[in-house]
Coordinates of C-alpha atoms (C1' of nucleotides) in Angstrom, one line a residue:
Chain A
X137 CA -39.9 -93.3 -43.5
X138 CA -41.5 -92.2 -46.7
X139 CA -42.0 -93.0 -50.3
X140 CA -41.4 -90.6 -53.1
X141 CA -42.7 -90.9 -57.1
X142 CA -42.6 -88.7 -59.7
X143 CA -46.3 -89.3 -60.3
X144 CA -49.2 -89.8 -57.7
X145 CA -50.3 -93.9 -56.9
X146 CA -53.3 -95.3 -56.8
X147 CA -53.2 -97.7 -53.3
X148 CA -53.7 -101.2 -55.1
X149 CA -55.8 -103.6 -52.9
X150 CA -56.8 -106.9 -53.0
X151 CA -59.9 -107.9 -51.4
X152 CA -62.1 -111.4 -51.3
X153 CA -65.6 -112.5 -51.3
X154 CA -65.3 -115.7 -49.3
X155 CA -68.4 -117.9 -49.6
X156 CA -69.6 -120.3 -47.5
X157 CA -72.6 -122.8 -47.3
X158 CA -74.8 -123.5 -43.9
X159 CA -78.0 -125.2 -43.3
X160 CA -79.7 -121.9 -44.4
X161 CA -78.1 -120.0 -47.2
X162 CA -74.8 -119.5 -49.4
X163 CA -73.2 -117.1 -47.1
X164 CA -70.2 -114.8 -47.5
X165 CA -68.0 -113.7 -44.9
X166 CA -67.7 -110.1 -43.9
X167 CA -65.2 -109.0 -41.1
X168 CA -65.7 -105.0 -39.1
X169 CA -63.1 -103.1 -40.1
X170 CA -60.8 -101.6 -36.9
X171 CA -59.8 -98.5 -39.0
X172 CA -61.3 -95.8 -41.0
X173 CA -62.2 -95.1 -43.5
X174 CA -65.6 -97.1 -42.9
X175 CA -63.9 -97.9 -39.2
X176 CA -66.6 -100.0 -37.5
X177 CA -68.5 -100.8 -40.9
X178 CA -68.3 -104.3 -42.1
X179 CA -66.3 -105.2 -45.5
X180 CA -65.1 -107.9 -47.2
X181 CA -61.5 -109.3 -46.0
X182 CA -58.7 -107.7 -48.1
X183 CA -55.6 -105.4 -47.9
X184 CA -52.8 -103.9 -49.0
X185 CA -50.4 -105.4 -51.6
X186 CA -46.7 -105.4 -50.5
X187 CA -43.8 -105.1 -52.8
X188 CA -42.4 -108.4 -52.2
X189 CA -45.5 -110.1 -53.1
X190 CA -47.7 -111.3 -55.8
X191 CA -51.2 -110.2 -55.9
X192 CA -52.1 -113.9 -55.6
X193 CA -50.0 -114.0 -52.8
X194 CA -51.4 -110.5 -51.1
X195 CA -54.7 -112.6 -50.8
X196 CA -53.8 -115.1 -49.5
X197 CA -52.0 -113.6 -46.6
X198 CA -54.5 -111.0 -45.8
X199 CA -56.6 -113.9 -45.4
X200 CA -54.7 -115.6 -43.3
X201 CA -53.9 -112.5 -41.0
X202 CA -58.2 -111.4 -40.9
X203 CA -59.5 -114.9 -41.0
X204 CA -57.1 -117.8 -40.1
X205 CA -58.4 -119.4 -42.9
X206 CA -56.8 -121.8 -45.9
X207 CA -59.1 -121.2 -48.8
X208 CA -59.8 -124.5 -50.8
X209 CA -60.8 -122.8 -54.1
X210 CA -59.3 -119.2 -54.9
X211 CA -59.7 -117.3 -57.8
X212 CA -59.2 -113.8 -59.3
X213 CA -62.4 -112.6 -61.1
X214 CA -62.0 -108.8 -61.2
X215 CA -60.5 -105.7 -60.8
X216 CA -62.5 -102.5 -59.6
X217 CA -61.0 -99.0 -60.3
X218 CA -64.1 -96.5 -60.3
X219 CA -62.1 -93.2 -58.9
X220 CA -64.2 -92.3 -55.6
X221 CA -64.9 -96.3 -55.0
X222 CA -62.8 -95.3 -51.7
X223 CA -64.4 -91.6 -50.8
X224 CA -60.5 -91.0 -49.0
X225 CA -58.2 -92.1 -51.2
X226 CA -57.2 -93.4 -55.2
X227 CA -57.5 -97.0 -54.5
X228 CA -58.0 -99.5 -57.1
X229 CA -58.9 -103.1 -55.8
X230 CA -58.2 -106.6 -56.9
X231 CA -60.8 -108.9 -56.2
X232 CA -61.0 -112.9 -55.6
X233 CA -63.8 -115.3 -54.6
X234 CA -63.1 -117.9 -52.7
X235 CA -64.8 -121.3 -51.4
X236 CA -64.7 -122.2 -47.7
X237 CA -65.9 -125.3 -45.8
X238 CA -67.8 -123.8 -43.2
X239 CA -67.9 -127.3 -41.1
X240 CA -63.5 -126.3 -41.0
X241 CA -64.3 -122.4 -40.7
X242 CA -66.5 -122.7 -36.9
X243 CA -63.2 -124.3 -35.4
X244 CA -61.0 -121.5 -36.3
X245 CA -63.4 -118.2 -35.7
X246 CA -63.2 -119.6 -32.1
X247 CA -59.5 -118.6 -32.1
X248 CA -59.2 -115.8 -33.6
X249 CA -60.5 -112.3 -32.3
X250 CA -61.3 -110.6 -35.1
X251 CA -65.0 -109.7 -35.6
X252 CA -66.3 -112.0 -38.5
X253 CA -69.6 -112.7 -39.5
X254 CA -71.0 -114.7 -42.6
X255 CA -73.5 -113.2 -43.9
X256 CA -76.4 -114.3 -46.6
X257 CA -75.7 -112.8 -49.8
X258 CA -79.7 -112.2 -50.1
X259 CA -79.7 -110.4 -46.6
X260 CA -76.2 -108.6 -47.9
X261 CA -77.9 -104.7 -48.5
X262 CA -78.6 -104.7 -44.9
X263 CA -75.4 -104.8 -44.2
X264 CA -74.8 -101.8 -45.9
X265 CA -70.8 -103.1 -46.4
X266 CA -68.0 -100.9 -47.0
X267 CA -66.6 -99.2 -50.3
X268 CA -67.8 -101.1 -53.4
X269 CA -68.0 -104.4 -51.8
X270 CA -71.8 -104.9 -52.0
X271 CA -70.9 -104.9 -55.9
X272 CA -67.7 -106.9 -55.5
X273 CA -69.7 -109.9 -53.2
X274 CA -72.6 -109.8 -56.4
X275 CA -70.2 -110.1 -59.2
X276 CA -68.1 -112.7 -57.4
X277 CA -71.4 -114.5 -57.1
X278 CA -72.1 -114.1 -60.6
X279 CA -68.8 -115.6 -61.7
X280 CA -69.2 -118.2 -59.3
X281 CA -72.6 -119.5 -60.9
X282 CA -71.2 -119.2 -64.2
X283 CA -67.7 -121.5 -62.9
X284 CA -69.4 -124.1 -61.2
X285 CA -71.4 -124.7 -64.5
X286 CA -67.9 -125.4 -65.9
X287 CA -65.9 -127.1 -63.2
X288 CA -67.2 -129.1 -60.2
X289 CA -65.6 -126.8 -57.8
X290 CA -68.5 -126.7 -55.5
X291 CA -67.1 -129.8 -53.6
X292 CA -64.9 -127.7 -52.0
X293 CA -67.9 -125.7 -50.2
X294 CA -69.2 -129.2 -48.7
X295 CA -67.6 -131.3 -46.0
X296 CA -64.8 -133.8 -47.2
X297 CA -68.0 -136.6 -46.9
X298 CA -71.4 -135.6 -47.8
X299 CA -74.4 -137.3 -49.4
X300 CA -75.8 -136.3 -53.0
X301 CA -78.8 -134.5 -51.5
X302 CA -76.4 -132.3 -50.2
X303 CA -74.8 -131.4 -53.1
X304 CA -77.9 -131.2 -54.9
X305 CA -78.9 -128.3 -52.3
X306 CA -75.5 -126.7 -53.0
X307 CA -76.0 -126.4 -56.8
X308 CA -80.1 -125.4 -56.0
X309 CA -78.9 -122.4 -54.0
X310 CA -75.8 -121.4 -56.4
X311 CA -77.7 -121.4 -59.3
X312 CA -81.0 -120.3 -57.4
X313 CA -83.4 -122.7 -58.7
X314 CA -84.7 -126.2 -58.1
X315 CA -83.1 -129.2 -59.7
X316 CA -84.5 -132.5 -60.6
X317 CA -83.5 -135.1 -58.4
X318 CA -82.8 -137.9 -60.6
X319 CA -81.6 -136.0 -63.1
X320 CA -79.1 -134.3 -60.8
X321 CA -78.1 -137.8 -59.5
X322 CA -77.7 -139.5 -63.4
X323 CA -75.9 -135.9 -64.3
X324 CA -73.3 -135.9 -61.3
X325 CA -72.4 -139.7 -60.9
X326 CA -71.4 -139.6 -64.7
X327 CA -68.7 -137.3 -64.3
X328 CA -66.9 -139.8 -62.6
X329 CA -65.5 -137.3 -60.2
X330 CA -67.3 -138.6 -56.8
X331 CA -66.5 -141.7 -54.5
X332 CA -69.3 -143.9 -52.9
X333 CA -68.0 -144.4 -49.5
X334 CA -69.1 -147.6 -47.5
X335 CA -70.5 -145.4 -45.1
X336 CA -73.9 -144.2 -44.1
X337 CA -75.4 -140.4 -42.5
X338 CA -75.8 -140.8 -38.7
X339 CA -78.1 -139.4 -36.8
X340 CA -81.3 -138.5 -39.3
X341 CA -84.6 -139.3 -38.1
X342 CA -84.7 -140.7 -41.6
X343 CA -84.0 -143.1 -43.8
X344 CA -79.7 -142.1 -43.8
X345 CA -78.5 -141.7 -47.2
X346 CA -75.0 -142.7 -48.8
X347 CA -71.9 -140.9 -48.2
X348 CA -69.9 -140.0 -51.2
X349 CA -66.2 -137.6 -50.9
X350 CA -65.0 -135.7 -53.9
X351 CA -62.0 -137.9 -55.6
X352 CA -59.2 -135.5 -56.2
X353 CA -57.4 -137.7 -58.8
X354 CA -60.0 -138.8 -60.8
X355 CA -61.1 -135.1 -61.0
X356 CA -57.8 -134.0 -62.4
X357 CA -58.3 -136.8 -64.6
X358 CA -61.3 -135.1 -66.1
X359 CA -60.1 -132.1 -65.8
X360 CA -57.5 -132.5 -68.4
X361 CA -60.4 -133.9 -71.2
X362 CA -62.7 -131.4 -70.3
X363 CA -65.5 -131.6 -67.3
X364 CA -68.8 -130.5 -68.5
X365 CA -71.0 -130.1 -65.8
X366 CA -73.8 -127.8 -67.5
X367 CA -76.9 -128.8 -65.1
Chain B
X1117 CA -41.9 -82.2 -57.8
X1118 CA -43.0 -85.9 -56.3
X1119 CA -45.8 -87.9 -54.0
X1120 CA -45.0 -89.6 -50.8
X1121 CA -46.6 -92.0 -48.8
X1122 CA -45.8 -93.9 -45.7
X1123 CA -45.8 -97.2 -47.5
X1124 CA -44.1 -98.1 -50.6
X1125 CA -47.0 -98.3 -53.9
X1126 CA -46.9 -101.2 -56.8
X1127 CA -47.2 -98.7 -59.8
X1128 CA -49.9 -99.5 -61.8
X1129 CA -50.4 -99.7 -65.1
X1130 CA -52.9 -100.6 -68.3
X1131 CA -52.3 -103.0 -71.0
X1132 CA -55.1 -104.1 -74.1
X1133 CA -54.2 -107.1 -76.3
X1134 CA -56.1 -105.9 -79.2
X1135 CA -57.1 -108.3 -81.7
X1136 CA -58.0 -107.6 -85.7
X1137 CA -58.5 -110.3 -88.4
X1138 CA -56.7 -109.6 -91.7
X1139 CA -56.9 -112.3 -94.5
X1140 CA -54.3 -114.1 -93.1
X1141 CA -54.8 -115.0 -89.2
X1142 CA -55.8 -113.1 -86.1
X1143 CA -53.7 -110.4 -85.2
X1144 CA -52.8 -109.0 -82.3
X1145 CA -51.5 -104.9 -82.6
X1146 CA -47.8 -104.3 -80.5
X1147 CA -46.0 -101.1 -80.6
X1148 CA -42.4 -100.2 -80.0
X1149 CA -41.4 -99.0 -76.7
X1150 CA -40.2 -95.3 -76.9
X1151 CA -38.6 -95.2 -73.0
X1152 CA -37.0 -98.1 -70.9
X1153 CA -37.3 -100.3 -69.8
X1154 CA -36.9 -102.8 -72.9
X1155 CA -36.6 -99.1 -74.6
X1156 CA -37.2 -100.2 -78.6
X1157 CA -38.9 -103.9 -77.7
X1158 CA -42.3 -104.4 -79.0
X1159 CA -45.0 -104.6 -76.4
X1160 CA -48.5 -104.4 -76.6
X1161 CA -50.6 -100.7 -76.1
X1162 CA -50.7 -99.5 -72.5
X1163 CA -49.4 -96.9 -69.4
X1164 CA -50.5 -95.8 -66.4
X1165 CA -53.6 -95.4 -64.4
X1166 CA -53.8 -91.8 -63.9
X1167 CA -55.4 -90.0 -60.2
X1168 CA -58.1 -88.6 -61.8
X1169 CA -59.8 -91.6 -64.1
X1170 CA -61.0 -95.0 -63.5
X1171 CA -59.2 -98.2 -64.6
X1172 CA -61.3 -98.2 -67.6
X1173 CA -61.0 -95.0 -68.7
X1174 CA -57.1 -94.9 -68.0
X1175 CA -57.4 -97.7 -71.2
X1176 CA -59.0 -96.5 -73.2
X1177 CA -56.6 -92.8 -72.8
X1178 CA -54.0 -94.6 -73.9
X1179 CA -55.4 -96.4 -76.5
X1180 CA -56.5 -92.8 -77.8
X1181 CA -52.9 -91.9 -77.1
X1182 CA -51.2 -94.7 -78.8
X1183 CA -53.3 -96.0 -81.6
X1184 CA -55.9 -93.6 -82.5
X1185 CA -58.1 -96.4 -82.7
X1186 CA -61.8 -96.5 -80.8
X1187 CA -61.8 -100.0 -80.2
X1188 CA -65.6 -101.9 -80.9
X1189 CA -65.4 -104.4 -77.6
X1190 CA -62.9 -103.5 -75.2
X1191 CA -63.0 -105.9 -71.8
X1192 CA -61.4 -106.3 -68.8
X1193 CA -60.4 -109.7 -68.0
X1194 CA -57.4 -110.6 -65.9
X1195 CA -54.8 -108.4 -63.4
X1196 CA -51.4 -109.9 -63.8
X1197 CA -49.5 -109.1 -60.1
X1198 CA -45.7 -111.1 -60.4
X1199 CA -43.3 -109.6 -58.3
X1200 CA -41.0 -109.5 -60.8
X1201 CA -42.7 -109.1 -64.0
X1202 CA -41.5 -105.4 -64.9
X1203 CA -37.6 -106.3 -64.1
X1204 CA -37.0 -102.7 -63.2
X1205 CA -39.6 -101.6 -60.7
X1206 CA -43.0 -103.1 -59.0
X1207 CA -45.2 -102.6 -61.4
X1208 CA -49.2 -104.6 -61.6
X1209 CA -51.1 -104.5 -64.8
X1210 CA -54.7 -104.8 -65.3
X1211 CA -55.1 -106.4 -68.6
X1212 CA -57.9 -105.9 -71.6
X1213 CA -58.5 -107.0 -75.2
X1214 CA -60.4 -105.9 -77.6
X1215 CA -61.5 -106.1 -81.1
X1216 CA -61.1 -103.7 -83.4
X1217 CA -62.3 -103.5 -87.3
X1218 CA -59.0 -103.5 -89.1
X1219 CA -60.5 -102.1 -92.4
X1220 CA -61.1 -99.1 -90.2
X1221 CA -57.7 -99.3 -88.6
X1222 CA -55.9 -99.4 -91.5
X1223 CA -56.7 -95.7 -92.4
X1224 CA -55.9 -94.4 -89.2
X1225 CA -52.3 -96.3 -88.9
X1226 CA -51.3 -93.9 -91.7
X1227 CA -51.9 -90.6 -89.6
X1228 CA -49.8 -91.5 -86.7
X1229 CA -46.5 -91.4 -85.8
X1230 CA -46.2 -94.4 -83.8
X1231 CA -44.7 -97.5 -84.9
X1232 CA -47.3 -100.2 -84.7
X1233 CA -47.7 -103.8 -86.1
X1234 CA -50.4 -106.0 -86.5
X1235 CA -48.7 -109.8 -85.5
X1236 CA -49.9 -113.0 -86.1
X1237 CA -51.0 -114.8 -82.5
X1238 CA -49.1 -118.0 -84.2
X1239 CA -45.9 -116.3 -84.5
X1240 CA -45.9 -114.2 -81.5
X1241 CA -43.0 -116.0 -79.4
X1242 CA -40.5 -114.5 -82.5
X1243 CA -41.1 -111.2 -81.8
X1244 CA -40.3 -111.6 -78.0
X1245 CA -42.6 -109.1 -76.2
X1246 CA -41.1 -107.0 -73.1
X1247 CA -42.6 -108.1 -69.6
X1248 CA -44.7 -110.6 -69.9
X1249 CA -47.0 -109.4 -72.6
X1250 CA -46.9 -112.8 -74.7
X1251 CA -48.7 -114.1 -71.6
X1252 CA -51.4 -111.3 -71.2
X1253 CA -51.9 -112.1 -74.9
X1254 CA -52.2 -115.4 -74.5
X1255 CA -54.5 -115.8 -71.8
X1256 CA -56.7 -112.9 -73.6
X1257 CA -57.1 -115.3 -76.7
X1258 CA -58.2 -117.9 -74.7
X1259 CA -60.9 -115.2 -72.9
X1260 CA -61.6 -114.4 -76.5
X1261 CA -62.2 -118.2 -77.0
X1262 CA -64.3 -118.6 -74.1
X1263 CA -66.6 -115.3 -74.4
X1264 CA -67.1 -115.8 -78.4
X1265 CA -68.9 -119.0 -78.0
X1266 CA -71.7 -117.6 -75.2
X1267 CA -72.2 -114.1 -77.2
X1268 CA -72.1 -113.1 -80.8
X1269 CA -69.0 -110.3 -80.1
X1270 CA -66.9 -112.0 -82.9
X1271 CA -68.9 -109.2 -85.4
X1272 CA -67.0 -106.8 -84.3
X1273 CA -63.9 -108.2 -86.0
X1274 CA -65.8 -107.6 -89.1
X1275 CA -66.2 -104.6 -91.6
X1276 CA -70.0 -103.5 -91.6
X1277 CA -71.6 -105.8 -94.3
X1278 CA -69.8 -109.3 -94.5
X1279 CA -70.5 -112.6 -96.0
X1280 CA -71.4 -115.7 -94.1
X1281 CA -67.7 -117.5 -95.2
X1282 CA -66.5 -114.2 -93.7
X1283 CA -68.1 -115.1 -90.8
X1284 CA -67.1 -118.8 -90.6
X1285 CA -63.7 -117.9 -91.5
X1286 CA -63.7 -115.8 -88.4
X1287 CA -64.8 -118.4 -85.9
X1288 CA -62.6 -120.8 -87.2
X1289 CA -59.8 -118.6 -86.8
X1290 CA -60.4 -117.8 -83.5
X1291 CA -61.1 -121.3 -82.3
X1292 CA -58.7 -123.1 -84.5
X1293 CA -60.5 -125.1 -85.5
X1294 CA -63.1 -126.2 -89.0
X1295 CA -66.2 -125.9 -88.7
X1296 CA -69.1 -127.4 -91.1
X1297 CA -70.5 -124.8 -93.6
X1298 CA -74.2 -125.9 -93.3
X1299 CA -74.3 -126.5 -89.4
X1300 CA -72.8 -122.8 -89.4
X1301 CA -74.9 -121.4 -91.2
X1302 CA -77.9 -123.0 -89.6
X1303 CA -76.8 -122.2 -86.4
X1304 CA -75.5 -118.0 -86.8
X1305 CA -79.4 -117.3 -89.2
X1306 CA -81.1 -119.1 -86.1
X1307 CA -79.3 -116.5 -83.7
X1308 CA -81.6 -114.0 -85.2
X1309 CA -79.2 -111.3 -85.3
X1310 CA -77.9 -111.3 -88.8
X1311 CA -79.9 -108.8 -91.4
X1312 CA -79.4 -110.2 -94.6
X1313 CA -78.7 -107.3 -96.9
X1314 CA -79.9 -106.6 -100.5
X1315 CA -76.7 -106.7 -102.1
X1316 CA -73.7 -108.9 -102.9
X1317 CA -70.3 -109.0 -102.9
X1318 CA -68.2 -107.2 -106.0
X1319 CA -64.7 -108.0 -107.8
X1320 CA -64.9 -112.1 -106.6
X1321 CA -64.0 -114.5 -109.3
X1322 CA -66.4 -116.4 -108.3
X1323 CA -70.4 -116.7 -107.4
X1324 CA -71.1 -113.6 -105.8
X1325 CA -71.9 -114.3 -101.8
X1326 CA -75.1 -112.0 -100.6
X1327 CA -73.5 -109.5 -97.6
X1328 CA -75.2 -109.4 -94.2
X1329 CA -75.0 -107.0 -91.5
X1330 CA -75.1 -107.6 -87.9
X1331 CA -78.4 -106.2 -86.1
X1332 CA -77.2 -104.5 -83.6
X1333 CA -81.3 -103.9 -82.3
X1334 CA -81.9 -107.5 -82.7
X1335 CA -78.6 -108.2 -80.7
X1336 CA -79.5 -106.7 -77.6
X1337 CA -83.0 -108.4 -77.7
X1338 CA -81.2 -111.3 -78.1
X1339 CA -78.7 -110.7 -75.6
X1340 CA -81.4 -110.0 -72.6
X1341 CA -83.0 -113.5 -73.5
X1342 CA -79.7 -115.4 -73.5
X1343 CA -77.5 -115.6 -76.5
X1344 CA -76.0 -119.1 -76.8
X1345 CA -73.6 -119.4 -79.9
X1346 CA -72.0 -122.6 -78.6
X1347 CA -70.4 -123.6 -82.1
Chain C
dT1466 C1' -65.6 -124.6 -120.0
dC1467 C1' -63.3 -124.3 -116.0
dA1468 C1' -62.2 -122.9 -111.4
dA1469 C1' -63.9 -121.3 -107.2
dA1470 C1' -66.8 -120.5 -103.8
dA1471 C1' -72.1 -120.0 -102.7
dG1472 C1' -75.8 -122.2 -101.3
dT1473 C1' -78.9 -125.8 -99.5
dG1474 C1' -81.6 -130.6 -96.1
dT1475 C1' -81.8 -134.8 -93.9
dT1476 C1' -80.4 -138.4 -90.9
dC1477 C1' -78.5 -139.9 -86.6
dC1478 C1' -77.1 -139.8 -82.1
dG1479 C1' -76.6 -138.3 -77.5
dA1480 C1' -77.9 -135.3 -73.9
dA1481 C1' -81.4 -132.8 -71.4
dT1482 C1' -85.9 -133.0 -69.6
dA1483 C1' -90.1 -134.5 -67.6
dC1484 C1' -92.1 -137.4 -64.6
dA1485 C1' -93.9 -140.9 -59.7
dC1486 C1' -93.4 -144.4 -56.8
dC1487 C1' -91.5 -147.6 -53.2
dC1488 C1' -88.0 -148.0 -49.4
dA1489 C1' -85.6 -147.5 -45.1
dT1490 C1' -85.2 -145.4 -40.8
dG1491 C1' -85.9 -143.2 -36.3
dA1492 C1' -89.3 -141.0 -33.6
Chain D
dT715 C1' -97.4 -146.2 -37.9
dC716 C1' -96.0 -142.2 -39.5
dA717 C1' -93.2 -138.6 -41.2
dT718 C1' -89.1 -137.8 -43.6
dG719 C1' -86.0 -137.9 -46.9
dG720 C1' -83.4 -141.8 -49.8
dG721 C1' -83.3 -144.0 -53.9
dT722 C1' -84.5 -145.5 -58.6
dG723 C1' -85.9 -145.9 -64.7
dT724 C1' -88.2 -144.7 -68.9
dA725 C1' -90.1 -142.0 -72.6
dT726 C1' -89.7 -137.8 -75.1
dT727 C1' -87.7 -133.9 -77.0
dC728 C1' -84.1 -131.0 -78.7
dG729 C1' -79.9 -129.7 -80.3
dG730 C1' -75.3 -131.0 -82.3
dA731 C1' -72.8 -133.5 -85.7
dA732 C1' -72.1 -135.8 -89.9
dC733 C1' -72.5 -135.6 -94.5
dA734 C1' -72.5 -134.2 -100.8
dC735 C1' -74.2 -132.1 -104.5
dT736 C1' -76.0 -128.3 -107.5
dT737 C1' -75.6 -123.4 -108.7
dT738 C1' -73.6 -119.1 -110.0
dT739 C1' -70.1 -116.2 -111.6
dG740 C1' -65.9 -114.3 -113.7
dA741 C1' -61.8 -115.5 -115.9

DNA sequence: TCAAAAGTGTTCCGAATACACCCATGA
DNA sequence: TCATGGGTGTATTCGGAACACTTTTGA
């Protein structure tokens, strides 16, 4: 079975820079590709767009057929449409970022057999990545700096309870620079969007710090007036 | 003759909001569809991506084509993918606006054929736009909004040599909103990217206001070090 | 001389920044 | 007892916001 038009296509794609945060690095997640063109090379997730679906909705099941994964935060940023950006074919590319708990993510990679990897977006030219995606994973990352400036959506990068220092680190290695600690603390506790939790860090050869989760309703709250959160 | 391939293919298309400011409001430019679907409906400027050019060039084509107009700022910002948003076929836009002088415009309208219209962003919903056009020019004001307050692109709504109330007027169009003469004007001379010009204004029955021009030079200085015009 | 818009400074307030020490805990 | 990070407050600076009157010009 084929498919006639009058005119020639362009294959539209949709593809995603998923990022994640570790111990070490903001990380994004590249997965090998099984077929060519670029067969063995390592892209970002993404695929075709069916006719019975949404864009929105192409990403989201791609992602969930490459990575098993239910992305907290998902957002269109781009579209790339250079001619040759695929040497084999017109295609033209829709592209999303996306925030992932890690802490969730190392349950599911277990199960699933594709080849995944995340990788550190300051390591990424190594990796030499398929098509355009090198450019793709550094705008998302630009648009990403430039959202969470607007909107707390970090949270959704950290583990449902986490203590300010950790969150601190997260905004230190979005934004890629250091951050005054109690300035940080004053800036972020004002927004009202966080919950002190009567619990406690376990396990640090250190003094263990408060554990706060991110408080869904509230945030909504401030949503609607208008969240400034220009550290 | 036609083009096959082994999996159905979204068509894909173009579309540019394209904004001018008149004396009256900020106006967005439609056209009257020649072809079906919604054959005779006003929609705004736009086609198809053609093989052999990029996404961006494909807009500026049919901009060429369709208004005659070379458009000051033209940007991408938003694919729109609904299943269902061309009724008759699959069809997935990636949307742009732009600004465009409409001093110069007006010259041009005059040499070609097409029917086109300049229509106020307030009364948009009367002239019920085919697809879902009021939407991409919806969200590309509010893109406009957002983008106009980090860098000084407003300008380019302007003739060449303007006056500061021309300026104001213009901001306070586009965000809705008054703003205080003296703050303004404070704040867009400390920008540094204004030339004040040694001339004034002719034909006003009133005190003649001294014309400035925008700096283009000084702009791009300006822009490297991080233009904030958060009025 | 009147109407209409041009042009011009100061005060106040809130937010961002800079900055350093003691505390609690586990090893 | 020591190493490690947790936790806390104040003073200063800067930018944004509020605010009203005089000047110039053509009709």
């Amino acid at each position: 079975m084929t498919y006639s038009y009058p005119h020639p296509r362009p294959l539209l794609t949709v593809d995603a820079a998923l990022f994640g945060l570790d111990e070490e690095d903001l990380k994004v997640l590249v997965i090998k590709r099984a077929r060519p063109p670029f067969e063995n090379r390592w892209a970002l997730p993404g695929g075709h767009v069916d006719m019975d679906e949404s864009v929105d909705e192409a990403v989201r099941r791609e992602l969930r057929e490459e990575t098993g994964l239910d992305v907290a935060h998902l957002e269109q940023f781009h579209a790339f449409g250079a001619v040759h950006r695929d040497p084999s074919r017109r295609a033209v590319t829709v592209a999303y970022y996306g925030l992932v708990r890690l802490s969730d993510f190392k349950v599911k990679a277990s199960t699933d057999a594709k080849e995944a990897v995340w990788v550190s977006m300051k390591k990424l030219p190594e990796w030499a990545l398929a098509f355009d995606h090198q450019e793709i994973a550094t705008v998302a990352l630009e648009r990403l700096r430039e959202k969470v400036r607007r909107q707390p959506i970090g949270f959704h990068l950290l583990p449902t309870r986490f203590t300010l220092s950790h969150l601190q680190r997260l905004y230190q290695v979005i934004l890629d620079r250091d951050l005054d600690k109690r300035n940080f603390r004053k800036k972020v506790q004002s927004l009202g969007v966080l919950k002190a939790l009567d619990a406690v860090q376990k396990g640090v050869a250190h003094r263990a710090a408060r554990l706060y989760a991110f408080d869904a309703r509230k945030y909504r709250e401030a949503s609607k007036r208008g969240v400034d959160f220009n550290i």
